[in-house]
Amino acid sequence: MKYSRSLVATLLMSGGLINSIAPVFADVPRASTEIENTATASYDDGNGATVNTSSNTVKITVAKVAGILVNPTGFEDITTANAFKAGNDIYANFDVINTGNDGVKFNVPKLATIVTPPNTTAPATFTETQYFDGTDWITVTATAGAPSQTIPVGGTLKVRVKAKIAGNATVGSNIIVKLGQTVSPTTVASVAPHIERGVGVGEGVEGNDIFTVDVSAVDGTIVKLGGAAANGIRETSAQQTIKVEAIKQAFPIIGLASGTPVPLTPTTDTIPYTVDISVSPTDTTGSGKVATALSPTVIKLGTGASPAAGSGVDTPRVIVTTSIPPNSTFASLGTVPTDWTPVYSKTVYSAVPGAAATVLWSTTPPANLADVKQVGFIYTPSGTTATVGIALPINSTASFPINVTTDQLGTFNAVSAIIGTSPDALGAPDPNKPATATEDDAVTTARSAPVTPGTPIIFNGPVNDAQAKGPGGNNNTDFTNKSMAISGTANTTRNAAGNLPTLSLVGTATTLPAVTFSNAVKNPNNANTDIYLLPTAPATAGDLPTGTKVTIKNSDGSQTRTYTYSGTAFAYTSSNTTITTPIVLPSVAANGGTAGYSVDVVLPVGSAQLVGSPVPITAFIGGTITNSMAVLPVTGGTGATATVAPTATNTTIDRVYTGFINLVKEVRALDSVGQEDDTSIPYLTGTASVGQVKPGKFIQYRIRAVNIVPEEDTTATGSQTLKAQNLNVKEDGVFSVTNPNNWAANTTHETGTAKARLGTTILQGTVTFGGKTDSDADVSRYDANFAPTLIAPGETGSFTFIRKVNAPGTLPQPVAPVVPAPPGP
C-alpha cells in the first residue's frame, strides 16, 4: 500500500499538480492592450505551383475569473477486477480540474449521489467520498465538506466515490454515480458546465455541492492573484454510469462503398467497390458490455492455388470476407492494407454464422480468376506465425478495394462480413462467443450502355484519363484543377478590411504566370480519326476574367494556337492570321488510341485571388471548318463564324485557381487550458478589437486553412482536383517593422496546446517551435507543417495554440540590490 501511494503521488506531480513559478519574459500587459496576430502560409498544388498567402488580422483586448470542471474517468471494481458483480465494492473516479485563472481550492463534499431511476430499486449504495492530497487518499468526514490543497490553473484534483453494489442488483441495471449537485436534472450529460453557486432559479446551497474556494495568497509554489474571483464561487456536477456485471465483447462494424464503373471495352465494365471495417471502442448495442478487441476465429487455410478438399489447416485469424457479386467476375485487388493478407476461395459465400470455418481459403488465387467466388483478408500483423492468431484492437480501421468485371446491365449485390470472436474472462478467444458483422448491399451500379456500332464517340480529359467523368458522372464535366504560382508580399498581404488584393505584377514581370495543363484525347472508334481542339466559352460568362489568354499546343509543339476571351467568347489572336484551322491531332489510332496536348492559361492582371476560372476545351471529330477559328459556342476571330458540323464532341475543363487555401485567423479568450476543445465558446475574427481577456487567462488562436475547391463528387472519376501539399503555417509573435504581431511580448506558451488538425483528427509531429521546444514557456514562433497531409477539396486544416496572458503574481518580483554602508569618517 505504501508503494502504491508513493507511485500515485509521483504520477500526479509529473502530470502538473505541482508547478514552479514561471520565469519572467515580459511586463504584464495593461488593460486595453491590444494583442495582435496575423498568420502567413505557403503550400503547393501538387503540380509544381507554390502559393503564398496570409490571413486576416485579429486583435484581442486585455481586461482585469474561478472555474471548475468535474470529469468522469471511469470505474474500478475493488472486489473483483472488471467484474462489477452484485455485492462488490466499486470506486467511481473523477478528475476535478481548475479551469479558472488562479490557484484555487476545491471544497470536496462528504456526500455524493447514487442516482436511482424512478420506480426502480437502488442498484448500489453510497459509502464515502475521498480526494488525493498528493500523498494519500483523504476521506471527507465533515458535513460541510473539506477544502483540498491549492490546485493550480489547469491542475487536477483526484476524487473518488466509493459505493457497494446491492446483493440483489439486476444484471444489466445501471449504476449512476454523480459528484456535485446543480439544478440540472439527473438525466444530464456526464459533464456539466460550471455555474455560480447558489445563483439562479431553483439553485440552492446543497451539502453535496463541489465548489471553488478562493485562495488569497501564495500557497507554497502555487501563485494566485489576490482578491475574490470576479465571477464568484463556482460549482458543477458530473455523473457516470456502469452496468452491473459488465461483460467484455467485441463490436466489429462493416460497410460497403460502391465505386463508379470504368468502361473496359464497348461491352464490358470494371466495377470497383470497397469493404470498410472497424472495431468499435464502445458498445454499439446498448447492452452495457465493455468493448474489447476482436479475437480470431478458426478458419481453414490451404496451400496452393487449388487446395484439395480437407487439406485446409485450422488456423486462428480475424477474417474479412466478401462474395463476388453475381453476373460479375473477380478482376483484381486495390492496395491491400498493411498487416492484412488476401485469401481466395472457390466456394460460394454463405452468411450463416460460423460459415467461414468451413470454407477452404488459400493465399494463392486460382489460375482462372473466374473460379474465385469470394475474397477474404486475414489479419496477419508483422511477427505472426501460421498457427498464432492476433486480436484486432479496438479503434482499428481498414478498407479493402476490390475490382470485378461484368458485361451485364443492372445492379448487383455483394455479401461481406468481418468475423472473429470475443475473448473469455482471461482474454483468450472464446469460440462460443462469435463476434461478426455482415453487410448485404448493392455495391455496384448499372454499367455503361454499350456503344451502338457505327456511332462515333470521342473522349477528352486529363492526360492520365481521357475518359474521366465530372460531377454527375458526365464525360463533358470532367476537369483538371491547377493553381497559379503566387509569390511575393505584394500579392499576399491583406488590406485593412482583411481582404487579399487582386493579382498584380511582381518584379520585372509583364504578365501573370502561365498555368500549363496536360490533356489527352482517346479514339474508341474502329477507324483512325482526326481530332480537333478549340477553347469554348464557359457556361457562365463571368466565371472567366475578360482578357484571359489560352494557348493550345499539340504534343511536339509543332502546332500552336492562341485565343483571347472577350467576356462572352474566344477570338483567335495568334500572330499568324493566315491559319484558319484549329489544332488537329491527326489519325489518332482506332480502338482506344490516344494523343496528348497541352493548354497554357494566362489570367489578366487584376484577377481576384482565391477564385477558380474554368477554361473548357472541346475536342471534336468531322465537319467542315472554314474562315476563322470560331466553333461551337465560340465566336469572333478574323472573319465570319466558322461552319462546323462535328459528328462527335467531348469537353474537358481546365480550371485555374488563384490560390485555393483561404487562411482564416480566429481568436477567443479562455478561462483555462482545459477549455481548448470546448465548442461552446465562439471564436471571433476581424481587424477591430474583438473580445477581452484578463491577465492570467488564456488566448487561443485558431488558423483555419480552408480548401475552397468544391468537395469531390463521388460520381466524378479521373478528374484531377486540388489537394494542398506541404502546407506550412507560420506564426511569428515578435513585433518588427514588417511584422505587426506582438503576442510574444505579452503572453507565454502553454505546453501541449499547439496542435495541427485535419478536420477533427490531430496530426502528430507537425509543429515546431522556432528553435525552442514545447516545454519552453518563451516560445515566440510556431511552424505547423502539414506535410505529407493533403488538404482535400472542402477540407479544413487547422492550427491552434494557447498563450497565457502575463499577469501579476505569476512573475517573480525583482530583488532590491544590496547597497554597502558608506565608509566612516
PDB file of N, CA, C and O in Angstrom, residues 311-360:
ATOM      1  N   SER A 311      -7.770 -30.406 -47.077  1.00  0.00           N
ATOM      2  CA  SER A 311      -6.349 -30.123 -46.853  1.00  0.00           C
ATOM      3  C   SER A 311      -6.129 -28.864 -46.038  1.00  0.00           C
ATOM      4  O   SER A 311      -5.007 -28.536 -45.698  1.00  0.00           O
ATOM      5  N   GLY A 312      -7.196 -28.142 -45.762  1.00  0.00           N
ATOM      6  CA  GLY A 312      -7.040 -26.907 -45.015  1.00  0.00           C
ATOM      7  C   GLY A 312      -6.653 -27.157 -43.576  1.00  0.00           C
ATOM      8  O   GLY A 312      -7.085 -28.127 -42.952  1.00  0.00           O
ATOM      9  N   VAL A 313      -5.816 -26.276 -43.043  1.00  0.00           N
ATOM     10  CA  VAL A 313      -5.353 -26.373 -41.655  1.00  0.00           C
ATOM     11  C   VAL A 313      -6.155 -25.386 -40.815  1.00  0.00           C
ATOM     12  O   VAL A 313      -6.310 -24.215 -41.180  1.00  0.00           O
ATOM     13  N   ASP A 314      -6.684 -25.833 -39.678  1.00  0.00           N
ATOM     14  CA  ASP A 314      -7.391 -24.935 -38.776  1.00  0.00           C
ATOM     15  C   ASP A 314      -6.425 -23.858 -38.302  1.00  0.00           C
ATOM     16  O   ASP A 314      -5.412 -24.144 -37.663  1.00  0.00           O
ATOM     17  N   THR A 315      -6.741 -22.628 -38.629  1.00  0.00           N
ATOM     18  CA  THR A 315      -5.844 -21.504 -38.348  1.00  0.00           C
ATOM     19  C   THR A 315      -6.645 -20.371 -37.711  1.00  0.00           C
ATOM     20  O   THR A 315      -7.642 -19.933 -38.284  1.00  0.00           O
ATOM     21  N   PRO A 316      -6.253 -19.880 -36.533  1.00  0.00           N
ATOM     22  CA  PRO A 316      -6.993 -18.775 -35.910  1.00  0.00           C
ATOM     23  C   PRO A 316      -6.635 -17.438 -36.569  1.00  0.00           C
ATOM     24  O   PRO A 316      -5.469 -17.061 -36.625  1.00  0.00           O
ATOM     25  N   ARG A 317      -7.623 -16.783 -37.085  1.00  0.00           N
ATOM     26  CA  ARG A 317      -7.417 -15.488 -37.722  1.00  0.00           C
ATOM     27  C   ARG A 317      -8.698 -14.659 -37.656  1.00  0.00           C
ATOM     28  O   ARG A 317      -9.804 -15.204 -37.761  1.00  0.00           O
ATOM     29  N   VAL A 318      -8.558 -13.356 -37.514  1.00  0.00           N
ATOM     30  CA  VAL A 318      -9.652 -12.435 -37.825  1.00  0.00           C
ATOM     31  C   VAL A 318      -9.720 -12.349 -39.337  1.00  0.00           C
ATOM     32  O   VAL A 318      -8.690 -12.158 -40.005  1.00  0.00           O
ATOM     33  N   ILE A 319     -10.900 -12.510 -39.917  1.00  0.00           N
ATOM     34  CA  ILE A 319     -11.029 -12.538 -41.370  1.00  0.00           C
ATOM     35  C   ILE A 319     -12.149 -11.603 -41.826  1.00  0.00           C
ATOM     36  O   ILE A 319     -13.197 -11.512 -41.181  1.00  0.00           O
ATOM     37  N   VAL A 320     -11.887 -10.900 -42.901  1.00  0.00           N
ATOM     38  CA  VAL A 320     -12.893 -10.087 -43.588  1.00  0.00           C
ATOM     39  C   VAL A 320     -13.174 -10.769 -44.923  1.00  0.00           C
ATOM     40  O   VAL A 320     -12.235 -11.110 -45.650  1.00  0.00           O
ATOM     41  N   THR A 321     -14.439 -11.009 -45.240  1.00  0.00           N
ATOM     42  CA  THR A 321     -14.778 -11.727 -46.467  1.00  0.00           C
ATOM     43  C   THR A 321     -15.764 -10.920 -47.291  1.00  0.00           C
ATOM     44  O   THR A 321     -16.534 -10.110 -46.763  1.00  0.00           O
ATOM     45  N   THR A 322     -15.742 -11.134 -48.595  1.00  0.00           N
ATOM     46  CA  THR A 322     -16.742 -10.568 -49.486  1.00  0.00           C
ATOM     47  C   THR A 322     -16.984 -11.520 -50.642  1.00  0.00           C
ATOM     48  O   THR A 322     -16.037 -12.111 -51.179  1.00  0.00           O
ATOM     49  N   SER A 323     -18.230 -11.682 -50.996  1.00  0.00           N
ATOM     50  CA  SER A 323     -18.561 -12.514 -52.149  1.00  0.00           C
ATOM     51  C   SER A 323     -18.339 -11.719 -53.430  1.00  0.00           C
ATOM     52  O   SER A 323     -18.357 -10.489 -53.432  1.00  0.00           O
ATOM     53  N   ILE A 324     -18.111 -12.438 -54.515  1.00  0.00           N
ATOM     54  CA  ILE A 324     -18.069 -11.797 -55.832  1.00  0.00           C
ATOM     55  C   ILE A 324     -19.511 -11.671 -56.306  1.00  0.00           C
ATOM     56  O   ILE A 324     -20.243 -12.665 -56.350  1.00  0.00           O
ATOM     57  N   PRO A 325     -19.979 -10.461 -56.622  1.00  0.00           N
ATOM     58  CA  PRO A 325     -21.387 -10.288 -56.970  1.00  0.00           C
ATOM     59  C   PRO A 325     -21.781 -11.176 -58.154  1.00  0.00           C
ATOM     60  O   PRO A 325     -20.951 -11.467 -59.031  1.00  0.00           O
ATOM     61  N   PRO A 326     -23.018 -11.632 -58.209  1.00  0.00           N
ATOM     62  CA  PRO A 326     -23.475 -12.435 -59.349  1.00  0.00           C
ATOM     63  C   PRO A 326     -23.357 -11.637 -60.638  1.00  0.00           C
ATOM     64  O   PRO A 326     -23.376 -10.407 -60.637  1.00  0.00           O
ATOM     65  N   ASN A 327     -23.202 -12.353 -61.741  1.00  0.00           N
ATOM     66  CA  ASN A 327     -23.076 -11.747 -63.073  1.00  0.00           C
ATOM     67  C   ASN A 327     -21.805 -10.920 -63.217  1.00  0.00           C
ATOM     68  O   ASN A 327     -21.734 -10.014 -64.046  1.00  0.00           O
ATOM     69  N   SER A 328     -20.818 -11.201 -62.363  1.00  0.00           N
ATOM     70  CA  SER A 328     -19.546 -10.497 -62.474  1.00  0.00           C
ATOM     71  C   SER A 328     -18.417 -11.480 -62.179  1.00  0.00           C
ATOM     72  O   SER A 328     -18.638 -12.572 -61.656  1.00  0.00           O
ATOM     73  N   THR A 329     -17.193 -11.066 -62.521  1.00  0.00           N
ATOM     74  CA  THR A 329     -16.008 -11.910 -62.350  1.00  0.00           C
ATOM     75  C   THR A 329     -14.958 -11.130 -61.577  1.00  0.00           C
ATOM     76  O   THR A 329     -14.726  -9.934 -61.856  1.00  0.00           O
ATOM     77  N   PHE A 330     -14.312 -11.785 -60.633  1.00  0.00           N
ATOM     78  CA  PHE A 330     -13.224 -11.145 -59.897  1.00  0.00           C
ATOM     79  C   PHE A 330     -12.117 -10.744 -60.864  1.00  0.00           C
ATOM     80  O   PHE A 330     -11.709 -11.519 -61.731  1.00  0.00           O
ATOM     81  N   ALA A 331     -11.632  -9.494 -60.719  1.00  0.00           N
ATOM     82  CA  ALA A 331     -10.584  -8.992 -61.613  1.00  0.00           C
ATOM     83  C   ALA A 331      -9.272  -8.746 -60.878  1.00  0.00           C
ATOM     84  O   ALA A 331      -8.222  -9.244 -61.281  1.00  0.00           O
ATOM     85  N   SER A 332      -9.332  -7.975 -59.794  1.00  0.00           N
ATOM     86  CA  SER A 332      -8.079  -7.617 -59.111  1.00  0.00           C
ATOM     87  C   SER A 332      -8.411  -6.995 -57.763  1.00  0.00           C
ATOM     88  O   SER A 332      -9.570  -6.696 -57.456  1.00  0.00           O
ATOM     89  N   LEU A 333      -7.352  -6.783 -56.981  1.00  0.00           N
ATOM     90  CA  LEU A 333      -7.465  -6.073 -55.719  1.00  0.00           C
ATOM     91  C   LEU A 333      -6.780  -4.718 -55.845  1.00  0.00           C
ATOM     92  O   LEU A 333      -5.814  -4.568 -56.604  1.00  0.00           O
ATOM     93  N   GLY A 334      -7.276  -3.743 -55.092  1.00  0.00           N
ATOM     94  CA  GLY A 334      -6.540  -2.499 -54.957  1.00  0.00           C
ATOM     95  C   GLY A 334      -5.413  -2.697 -53.951  1.00  0.00           C
ATOM     96  O   GLY A 334      -4.966  -3.819 -53.703  1.00  0.00           O
ATOM     97  N   THR A 335      -4.969  -1.617 -53.367  1.00  0.00           N
ATOM     98  CA  THR A 335      -3.889  -1.702 -52.380  1.00  0.00           C
ATOM     99  C   THR A 335      -4.414  -2.335 -51.091  1.00  0.00           C
ATOM    100  O   THR A 335      -5.322  -1.810 -50.448  1.00  0.00           O
ATOM    101  N   VAL A 336      -3.828  -3.478 -50.741  1.00  0.00           N
ATOM    102  CA  VAL A 336      -4.248  -4.193 -49.529  1.00  0.00           C
ATOM    103  C   VAL A 336      -3.596  -3.512 -48.320  1.00  0.00           C
ATOM    104  O   VAL A 336      -2.390  -3.251 -48.321  1.00  0.00           O
ATOM    105  N   PRO A 337      -4.371  -3.204 -47.274  1.00  0.00           N
ATOM    106  CA  PRO A 337      -3.792  -2.520 -46.106  1.00  0.00           C
ATOM    107  C   PRO A 337      -2.663  -3.330 -45.471  1.00  0.00           C
ATOM    108  O   PRO A 337      -2.639  -4.562 -45.517  1.00  0.00           O
ATOM    109  N   THR A 338      -1.731  -2.611 -44.877  1.00  0.00           N
ATOM    110  CA  THR A 338      -0.640  -3.244 -44.137  1.00  0.00           C
ATOM    111  C   THR A 338      -1.203  -4.149 -43.043  1.00  0.00           C
ATOM    112  O   THR A 338      -2.206  -3.825 -42.413  1.00  0.00           O
ATOM    113  N   ASP A 339      -0.549  -5.278 -42.816  1.00  0.00           N
ATOM    114  CA  ASP A 339      -0.911  -6.261 -41.792  1.00  0.00           C
ATOM    115  C   ASP A 339      -2.087  -7.146 -42.188  1.00  0.00           C
ATOM    116  O   ASP A 339      -2.616  -7.883 -41.348  1.00  0.00           O
ATOM    117  N   TRP A 340      -2.498  -7.077 -43.437  1.00  0.00           N
ATOM    118  CA  TRP A 340      -3.575  -7.940 -43.912  1.00  0.00           C
ATOM    119  C   TRP A 340      -3.087  -8.739 -45.116  1.00  0.00           C
ATOM    120  O   TRP A 340      -2.328  -8.221 -45.939  1.00  0.00           O
ATOM    121  N   THR A 341      -3.502  -9.987 -45.213  1.00  0.00           N
ATOM    122  CA  THR A 341      -3.110 -10.873 -46.312  1.00  0.00           C
ATOM    123  C   THR A 341      -4.365 -11.322 -47.052  1.00  0.00           C
ATOM    124  O   THR A 341      -5.308 -11.825 -46.422  1.00  0.00           O
ATOM    125  N   PRO A 342      -4.413 -11.162 -48.390  1.00  0.00           N
ATOM    126  CA  PRO A 342      -5.593 -11.616 -49.124  1.00  0.00           C
ATOM    127  C   PRO A 342      -5.633 -13.138 -49.232  1.00  0.00           C
ATOM    128  O   PRO A 342      -4.598 -13.800 -49.350  1.00  0.00           O
ATOM    129  N   VAL A 343      -6.831 -13.694 -49.171  1.00  0.00           N
ATOM    130  CA  VAL A 343      -7.049 -15.125 -49.376  1.00  0.00           C
ATOM    131  C   VAL A 343      -8.236 -15.294 -50.317  1.00  0.00           C
ATOM    132  O   VAL A 343      -9.051 -14.377 -50.481  1.00  0.00           O
ATOM    133  N   TYR A 344      -8.303 -16.460 -50.946  1.00  0.00           N
ATOM    134  CA  TYR A 344      -9.295 -16.678 -52.008  1.00  0.00           C
ATOM    135  C   TYR A 344      -9.994 -18.012 -51.781  1.00  0.00           C
ATOM    136  O   TYR A 344      -9.425 -18.961 -51.236  1.00  0.00           O
ATOM    137  N   SER A 345     -11.245 -18.092 -52.228  1.00  0.00           N
ATOM    138  CA  SER A 345     -11.997 -19.334 -52.103  1.00  0.00           C
ATOM    139  C   SER A 345     -12.837 -19.548 -53.353  1.00  0.00           C
ATOM    140  O   SER A 345     -13.329 -18.591 -53.958  1.00  0.00           O
ATOM    141  N   LYS A 346     -13.001 -20.834 -53.722  1.00  0.00           N
ATOM    142  CA  LYS A 346     -13.861 -21.210 -54.841  1.00  0.00           C
ATOM    143  C   LYS A 346     -15.284 -21.523 -54.375  1.00  0.00           C
ATOM    144  O   LYS A 346     -16.120 -21.919 -55.181  1.00  0.00           O
ATOM    145  N   THR A 347     -15.525 -21.322 -53.077  1.00  0.00           N
ATOM    146  CA  THR A 347     -16.825 -21.655 -52.503  1.00  0.00           C
ATOM    147  C   THR A 347     -17.736 -20.438 -52.527  1.00  0.00           C
ATOM    148  O   THR A 347     -17.313 -19.331 -52.195  1.00  0.00           O
ATOM    149  N   VAL A 348     -18.995 -20.656 -52.905  1.00  0.00           N
ATOM    150  CA  VAL A 348     -19.963 -19.573 -52.876  1.00  0.00           C
ATOM    151  C   VAL A 348     -20.209 -19.172 -51.431  1.00  0.00           C
ATOM    152  O   VAL A 348     -20.377 -20.023 -50.560  1.00  0.00           O
ATOM    153  N   TYR A 349     -20.219 -17.878 -51.186  1.00  0.00           N
ATOM    154  CA  TYR A 349     -20.296 -17.359 -49.821  1.00  0.00           C
ATOM    155  C   TYR A 349     -21.623 -17.713 -49.151  1.00  0.00           C
ATOM    156  O   TYR A 349     -22.675 -17.688 -49.760  1.00  0.00           O
ATOM    157  N   SER A 350     -21.559 -18.018 -47.868  1.00  0.00           N
ATOM    158  CA  SER A 350     -22.745 -18.205 -47.041  1.00  0.00           C
ATOM    159  C   SER A 350     -22.640 -17.283 -45.850  1.00  0.00           C
ATOM    160  O   SER A 350     -21.587 -17.187 -45.220  1.00  0.00           O
ATOM    161  N   ALA A 351     -23.732 -16.592 -45.549  1.00  0.00           N
ATOM    162  CA  ALA A 351     -23.714 -15.648 -44.426  1.00  0.00           C
ATOM    163  C   ALA A 351     -24.071 -16.314 -43.106  1.00  0.00           C
ATOM    164  O   ALA A 351     -24.222 -15.650 -42.098  1.00  0.00           O
ATOM    165  N   VAL A 352     -24.221 -17.636 -43.098  1.00  0.00           N
ATOM    166  CA  VAL A 352     -24.559 -18.348 -41.875  1.00  0.00           C
ATOM    167  C   VAL A 352     -23.404 -18.196 -40.876  1.00  0.00           C
ATOM    168  O   VAL A 352     -22.246 -18.389 -41.243  1.00  0.00           O
ATOM    169  N   PRO A 353     -23.694 -17.846 -39.607  1.00  0.00           N
ATOM    170  CA  PRO A 353     -22.601 -17.717 -38.629  1.00  0.00           C
ATOM    171  C   PRO A 353     -21.758 -18.976 -38.565  1.00  0.00           C
ATOM    172  O   PRO A 353     -22.254 -20.097 -38.545  1.00  0.00           O
ATOM    173  N   GLY A 354     -20.450 -18.784 -38.529  1.00  0.00           N
ATOM    174  CA  GLY A 354     -19.539 -19.913 -38.479  1.00  0.00           C
ATOM    175  C   GLY A 354     -19.191 -20.481 -39.834  1.00  0.00           C
ATOM    176  O   GLY A 354     -18.376 -21.415 -39.935  1.00  0.00           O
ATOM    177  N   ALA A 355     -19.805 -19.926 -40.924  1.00  0.00           N
ATOM    178  CA  ALA A 355     -19.547 -20.489 -42.250  1.00  0.00           C
ATOM    179  C   ALA A 355     -18.085 -20.339 -42.639  1.00  0.00           C
ATOM    180  O   ALA A 355     -17.544 -21.166 -43.373  1.00  0.00           O
ATOM    181  N   ALA A 356     -17.412 -19.270 -42.146  1.00  0.00           N
ATOM    182  CA  ALA A 356     -16.014 -19.062 -42.518  1.00  0.00           C
ATOM    183  C   ALA A 356     -15.140 -20.220 -42.065  1.00  0.00           C
ATOM    184  O   ALA A 356     -14.081 -20.490 -42.640  1.00  0.00           O
ATOM    185  N   ALA A 357     -15.570 -20.945 -41.028  1.00  0.00           N
ATOM    186  CA  ALA A 357     -14.766 -22.054 -40.514  1.00  0.00           C
ATOM    187  C   ALA A 357     -14.826 -23.271 -41.438  1.00  0.00           C
ATOM    188  O   ALA A 357     -13.980 -24.161 -41.353  1.00  0.00           O
ATOM    189  N   THR A 358     -15.822 -23.323 -42.322  1.00  0.00           N
ATOM    190  CA  THR A 358     -15.964 -24.477 -43.217  1.00  0.00           C
ATOM    191  C   THR A 358     -15.476 -24.189 -44.621  1.00  0.00           C
ATOM    192  O   THR A 358     -15.323 -25.098 -45.418  1.00  0.00           O
ATOM    193  N   VAL A 359     -15.242 -22.934 -44.928  1.00  0.00           N
ATOM    194  CA  VAL A 359     -14.771 -22.552 -46.257  1.00  0.00           C
ATOM    195  C   VAL A 359     -13.268 -22.790 -46.347  1.00  0.00           C
ATOM    196  O   VAL A 359     -12.522 -22.501 -45.412  1.00  0.00           O
ATOM    197  N   LEU A 360     -12.825 -23.314 -47.487  1.00  0.00           N
ATOM    198  CA  LEU A 360     -11.398 -23.545 -47.687  1.00  0.00           C
ATOM    199  C   LEU A 360     -10.789 -22.321 -48.356  1.00  0.00           C
ATOM    200  O   LEU A 360     -11.198 -21.929 -49.453  1.00  0.00           O
TER     201      LEU A 360
END
